[in-house]
Structure formats: structure tokens, C-alpha cells
mmCIF file with all atom_site columns, C-alpha atoms in Angstrom:
data_model
loop_
_atom_site.group_PDB
_atom_site.id
_atom_site.type_symbol
_atom_site.label_atom_id
_atom_site.label_alt_id
_atom_site.label_comp_id
_atom_site.label_asym_id
_atom_site.label_entity_id
_atom_site.label_seq_id
_atom_site.pdbx_PDB_ins_code
_atom_site.Cartn_x
_atom_site.Cartn_y
_atom_site.Cartn_z
_atom_site.occupancy
_atom_site.B_iso_or_equiv
_atom_site.pdbx_formal_charge
_atom_site.auth_seq_id
_atom_site.auth_comp_id
_atom_site.auth_asym_id
_atom_site.auth_atom_id
_atom_site.pdbx_PDB_model_num
ATOM 1  C CA . UNK T 1 1  ? 138.245 230.585 173.674 1.00 55.00 ? 28  UNK T CA 1
ATOM 2  C CA . UNK T 1 2  ? 140.761 233.380 173.203 1.00 58.00 ? 29  UNK T CA 1
ATOM 3  C CA . UNK T 1 3  ? 142.600 232.337 176.333 1.00 57.00 ? 30  UNK T CA 1
ATOM 4  C CA . UNK T 1 4  ? 142.947 228.781 175.010 1.00 57.00 ? 31  UNK T CA 1
ATOM 5  C CA . UNK T 1 5  ? 143.992 229.686 171.477 1.00 60.00 ? 32  UNK T CA 1
ATOM 6  C CA . UNK T 1 6  ? 146.667 232.316 172.080 1.00 61.00 ? 33  UNK T CA 1
ATOM 7  C CA . UNK T 1 7  ? 149.926 232.691 173.928 1.00 59.00 ? 34  UNK T CA 1
ATOM 8  C CA . UNK T 1 8  ? 148.979 233.390 177.559 1.00 64.00 ? 35  UNK T CA 1
ATOM 9  C CA . UNK T 1 9  ? 149.828 236.850 178.860 1.00 67.00 ? 36  UNK T CA 1
ATOM 10 C CA . UNK T 1 10 ? 149.631 237.263 182.636 1.00 70.00 ? 37  UNK T CA 1
ATOM 11 C CA . UNK T 1 11 ? 147.869 240.632 182.304 1.00 68.00 ? 38  UNK T CA 1
ATOM 12 C CA . UNK T 1 12 ? 145.061 239.079 180.269 1.00 64.00 ? 39  UNK T CA 1
ATOM 13 C CA . UNK T 1 13 ? 144.798 235.941 182.392 1.00 65.00 ? 40  UNK T CA 1
ATOM 14 C CA . UNK T 1 14 ? 144.602 237.840 185.683 1.00 73.00 ? 41  UNK T CA 1
ATOM 15 C CA . UNK T 1 15 ? 142.398 240.722 184.489 1.00 71.00 ? 42  UNK T CA 1
ATOM 16 C CA . UNK T 1 16 ? 139.079 241.314 186.222 1.00 74.00 ? 43  UNK T CA 1
ATOM 17 C CA . UNK T 1 17 ? 137.313 241.726 182.853 1.00 72.00 ? 44  UNK T CA 1
ATOM 18 C CA . UNK T 1 18 ? 137.745 239.212 180.057 1.00 69.00 ? 45  UNK T CA 1
ATOM 19 C CA . UNK T 1 19 ? 139.525 241.646 177.760 1.00 71.00 ? 46  UNK T CA 1
ATOM 20 C CA . UNK T 1 20 ? 140.799 238.820 175.553 1.00 72.00 ? 47  UNK T CA 1
ATOM 21 C CA . UNK T 1 21 ? 137.254 237.826 174.625 1.00 76.00 ? 48  UNK T CA 1
ATOM 22 C CA . UNK T 1 22 ? 136.288 241.459 174.011 1.00 79.00 ? 49  UNK T CA 1
ATOM 23 C CA . UNK T 1 23 ? 139.303 241.949 171.730 1.00 79.00 ? 50  UNK T CA 1
ATOM 24 C CA . UNK T 1 24 ? 138.552 238.723 169.835 1.00 83.00 ? 51  UNK T CA 1
ATOM 25 C CA . UNK T 1 25 ? 134.967 239.785 169.292 1.00 86.00 ? 52  UNK T CA 1
ATOM 26 C CA . UNK T 1 26 ? 135.715 243.387 168.278 1.00 86.00 ? 53  UNK T CA 1
ATOM 27 C CA . UNK T 1 27 ? 138.840 242.781 166.149 1.00 86.00 ? 54  UNK T CA 1
ATOM 28 C CA . UNK T 1 28 ? 138.146 239.389 164.564 1.00 87.00 ? 55  UNK T CA 1
ATOM 29 C CA . UNK T 1 29 ? 134.541 238.191 164.803 1.00 90.00 ? 56  UNK T CA 1
ATOM 30 C CA . UNK T 1 30 ? 132.644 241.441 164.099 1.00 92.00 ? 57  UNK T CA 1
ATOM 31 C CA . UNK T 1 31 ? 134.575 242.251 160.898 1.00 92.00 ? 58  UNK T CA 1
ATOM 32 C CA . UNK T 1 32 ? 133.920 238.688 159.691 1.00 92.00 ? 59  UNK T CA 1
ATOM 33 C CA . UNK T 1 33 ? 130.240 239.280 160.479 1.00 94.00 ? 60  UNK T CA 1
ATOM 34 C CA . UNK T 1 34 ? 130.229 242.530 158.446 1.00 94.00 ? 61  UNK T CA 1
ATOM 35 C CA . UNK T 1 35 ? 131.610 240.698 155.416 1.00 94.00 ? 62  UNK T CA 1
ATOM 36 C CA . UNK T 1 36 ? 128.986 237.951 155.675 1.00 95.00 ? 63  UNK T CA 1
ATOM 37 C CA . UNK T 1 37 ? 131.448 235.268 156.751 1.00 95.00 ? 64  UNK T CA 1
ATOM 38 C CA . UNK T 1 38 ? 129.863 234.738 160.186 1.00 95.00 ? 65  UNK T CA 1
ATOM 39 C CA . UNK T 1 39 ? 126.339 234.526 161.624 1.00 96.00 ? 66  UNK T CA 1
ATOM 40 C CA . UNK T 1 40 ? 125.533 235.987 165.036 1.00 96.00 ? 67  UNK T CA 1
ATOM 41 C CA . UNK T 1 41 ? 122.999 235.076 167.725 1.00 95.00 ? 68  UNK T CA 1
ATOM 42 C CA . UNK T 1 42 ? 122.575 236.624 171.171 1.00 93.00 ? 69  UNK T CA 1
ATOM 43 C CA . UNK T 1 43 ? 120.973 234.749 174.061 1.00 93.00 ? 70  UNK T CA 1
ATOM 44 C CA . UNK T 1 44 ? 120.026 236.490 177.299 1.00 92.00 ? 71  UNK T CA 1
ATOM 45 C CA . UNK T 1 45 ? 121.280 234.861 180.494 1.00 90.00 ? 72  UNK T CA 1
ATOM 46 C CA . UNK T 1 46 ? 118.330 233.991 182.717 1.00 89.00 ? 73  UNK T CA 1
ATOM 47 C CA . UNK T 1 47 ? 118.403 235.933 185.991 1.00 88.00 ? 74  UNK T CA 1
ATOM 48 C CA . UNK T 1 48 ? 121.001 238.429 184.768 1.00 84.00 ? 75  UNK T CA 1
ATOM 49 C CA . UNK T 1 49 ? 120.066 241.979 183.857 1.00 83.00 ? 76  UNK T CA 1
ATOM 50 C CA . UNK T 1 50 ? 123.349 242.814 182.095 1.00 79.00 ? 77  UNK T CA 1
ATOM 51 C CA . UNK T 1 51 ? 124.742 239.544 180.737 1.00 83.00 ? 78  UNK T CA 1
ATOM 52 C CA . UNK T 1 52 ? 124.168 237.730 177.486 1.00 88.00 ? 79  UNK T CA 1
ATOM 53 C CA . UNK T 1 53 ? 125.814 234.896 175.607 1.00 89.00 ? 80  UNK T CA 1
ATOM 54 C CA . UNK T 1 54 ? 127.116 235.667 172.134 1.00 89.00 ? 81  UNK T CA 1
ATOM 55 C CA . UNK T 1 55 ? 127.192 232.888 169.563 1.00 93.00 ? 82  UNK T CA 1
ATOM 56 C CA . UNK T 1 56 ? 129.027 233.096 166.249 1.00 94.00 ? 83  UNK T CA 1
ATOM 57 C CA . UNK T 1 57 ? 128.900 230.517 163.479 1.00 95.00 ? 84  UNK T CA 1
ATOM 58 C CA . UNK T 1 58 ? 130.642 230.544 160.120 1.00 94.00 ? 85  UNK T CA 1
ATOM 59 C CA . UNK T 1 59 ? 128.592 230.803 156.944 1.00 95.00 ? 86  UNK T CA 1
ATOM 60 C CA . UNK T 1 60 ? 129.103 228.782 153.761 1.00 93.00 ? 87  UNK T CA 1
ATOM 61 C CA . UNK T 1 61 ? 130.894 231.822 152.322 1.00 95.00 ? 88  UNK T CA 1
ATOM 62 C CA . UNK T 1 62 ? 133.568 231.540 155.051 1.00 93.00 ? 89  UNK T CA 1
ATOM 63 C CA . UNK T 1 63 ? 135.113 228.365 153.607 1.00 91.00 ? 90  UNK T CA 1
ATOM 64 C CA . UNK T 1 64 ? 135.063 229.836 150.116 1.00 93.00 ? 91  UNK T CA 1
ATOM 65 C CA . UNK T 1 65 ? 136.938 232.972 151.231 1.00 92.00 ? 92  UNK T CA 1
ATOM 66 C CA . UNK T 1 66 ? 139.283 231.811 154.005 1.00 89.00 ? 93  UNK T CA 1
ATOM 67 C CA . UNK T 1 67 ? 141.441 228.748 154.420 1.00 87.00 ? 94  UNK T CA 1
ATOM 68 C CA . UNK T 1 68 ? 144.175 227.901 156.896 1.00 81.00 ? 95  UNK T CA 1
ATOM 69 C CA . UNK T 1 69 ? 147.247 225.779 156.380 1.00 83.00 ? 96  UNK T CA 1
ATOM 70 C CA . UNK T 1 70 ? 148.597 224.897 159.811 1.00 78.00 ? 97  UNK T CA 1
ATOM 71 C CA . UNK T 1 71 ? 151.888 223.111 160.239 1.00 76.00 ? 98  UNK T CA 1
ATOM 72 C CA . UNK T 1 72 ? 154.329 222.481 163.045 1.00 72.00 ? 99  UNK T CA 1
ATOM 73 C CA . UNK T 1 73 ? 157.997 223.149 162.434 1.00 72.00 ? 100 UNK T CA 1
ATOM 74 C CA . UNK T 1 74 ? 160.943 221.855 164.415 1.00 70.00 ? 101 UNK T CA 1
ATOM 75 C CA . UNK T 1 75 ? 158.941 219.391 166.479 1.00 62.00 ? 102 UNK T CA 1
ATOM 76 C CA . UNK T 1 76 ? 159.853 216.150 164.713 1.00 62.00 ? 103 UNK T CA 1
ATOM 77 C CA . UNK T 1 77 ? 158.964 213.152 166.845 1.00 63.00 ? 104 UNK T CA 1
ATOM 78 C CA . UNK T 1 78 ? 157.161 215.153 169.535 1.00 63.00 ? 105 UNK T CA 1
ATOM 79 C CA . UNK T 1 79 ? 153.500 214.309 170.070 1.00 61.00 ? 106 UNK T CA 1
ATOM 80 C CA . UNK T 1 80 ? 151.003 215.398 172.662 1.00 56.00 ? 107 UNK T CA 1
#
């Protein structure tokens, strides 16, 4: 998800390890979890001894504490 939602940097895109996902989890998702704004669930990957899927979901408190106002500037008439 991090790769899709941020400006692509060649170093991150070509890295052997998914450092973008690790940074997103450690710098954004975990602090939100500590403040009770996210819920966390871990699911082991069948047949893998080291891998697991991490699932985060916002809590009802999230919408009460955080809101985003997203707008595009300078792109009048451009649609994709």
C-alpha cells in the first residue's frame, strides 16, 4: 500500500526488502494503534515459518480524532 500511496523512489521500489511497508507500519500504524485509533490482527501464512500477514483496521475513535481534507490544486479540467 505504501508503494501505491506515496511518491515512488527508485531505492524503495527496487529494494530487496519492502522497507516502505516496514516504515509505514513502524512510523504511522503502530503509533495509531498505541493511541487506540487502530485495531491489529496477525495471521500466520500457511507453510511459512517466518512470515505473517498484518491487518490494521481503524476504530470508531479514529474518525472522531482524525479527518482529512484532500484537494487538488492547479489541475482544472484534468481528470483521470
